[in-house]
Amino acid sequence: MPPSSTIQHPKKAMGIDAVASAAPSVCMAFYTETMKKPRLSRLEEQKLKKRLARQDHAKLYLILTEGTKTEPYYFEGFKKAVESCHPEILVEIIGVGKATTKLLEFADEFIEEFSVHNAELWLVTDKDDFQADHFNKLVSECLRRDKVKFLGNWWHAAWSNECFELWFVLHFSFYQAAATRTEYYKILKEQFRKHRLGSWKKNDPEIFRIMTCKGNPRLAIHYAKKLHKEKQGQIPSSARPCTTVYALVEELARYLPADLKQRFFG
């Protein structure tokens, strides 16, 4: 794919490097396992509540991730690009540090604490070594909640089995063998060497730019859908490898500037 260097906006042009490296939003990765509230000052918390309560936005995407760095860094790239082009679309990313049912519990607490309504709520989690029934419950519970607009919001699960890094691997090649997180790291290291992308780093703040500009997001979506289709009829904990992160990516990519959007849709 040809490289793209700028994002055009009616008021300004923001290069993709600036999008990827811009300062993270106040609610990104501020949580720990024992905290129920963000580690924010009172002023920052008030600003976040005010932002989430805005009535002038067309859509609010609230993305709660199990990981506190890799996933937030990746989706922060979407946030910067989407909001630079569509200020009426709000994207908030929370790096929670909790998984499966604990992530569900956190979502309930956060929605109540910050009075979140009419949001597209996405819970991003991995199977890893977590209990199968807890992992399956998160997926099924999101489906159930979405049907009834539980707590006034729409619910979605972007899950991966084994781990989120499978989504990155699919930017370079189709991979359908069950693998561990460590094995996915090895694959990514090899792909980075092969494509001269430098060294693979687990928590790379530049991951959105790298995957979008140097990888092939359109192919990743195609491969992820293919894996998901092959696993139809299996419960999520048994569907390995598989990832539904593509569904969230497709949703956000609809609002990307044209030069980036073309990388995701054929």
Short mmCIF file of C-alpha atoms in Angstrom, two decimals, residues 11 31 56 60 82 89 97 108 115 132 144 152 155 165 183-184 194 204 252:
data_model
loop_
_atom_site.label_atom_id
_atom_site.label_comp_id
_atom_site.label_asym_id
_atom_site.label_seq_id
_atom_site.Cartn_x
_atom_site.Cartn_y
_atom_site.Cartn_z
CA LYS A 11 -9.29 23.59 10.09
CA TYR A 31 -6.43 2.40 36.48
CA ASP A 56 -23.53 17.85 21.10
CA LEU A 60 -19.59 8.29 21.99
CA VAL A 82 -11.15 10.32 14.21
CA ILE A 89 -17.43 11.76 17.39
CA GLY A 97 -5.99 -3.70 34.03
CA ASP A 108 -20.87 -1.09 35.54
CA SER A 115 -23.16 8.97 34.24
CA ALA A 132 -12.97 -20.37 30.23
CA ARG A 144 -27.41 -10.02 26.25
CA GLY A 152 -28.68 2.88 28.77
CA TRP A 155 -22.51 -3.35 24.67
CA GLU A 165 -1.28 -9.60 19.47
CA GLU A 183 4.91 -17.40 20.22
CA TYR A 184 3.00 -14.42 18.81
CA LYS A 194 11.41 -9.04 7.46
CA ASP A 204 5.05 0.64 21.64
CA LEU A 252 -13.85 3.31 14.18
#
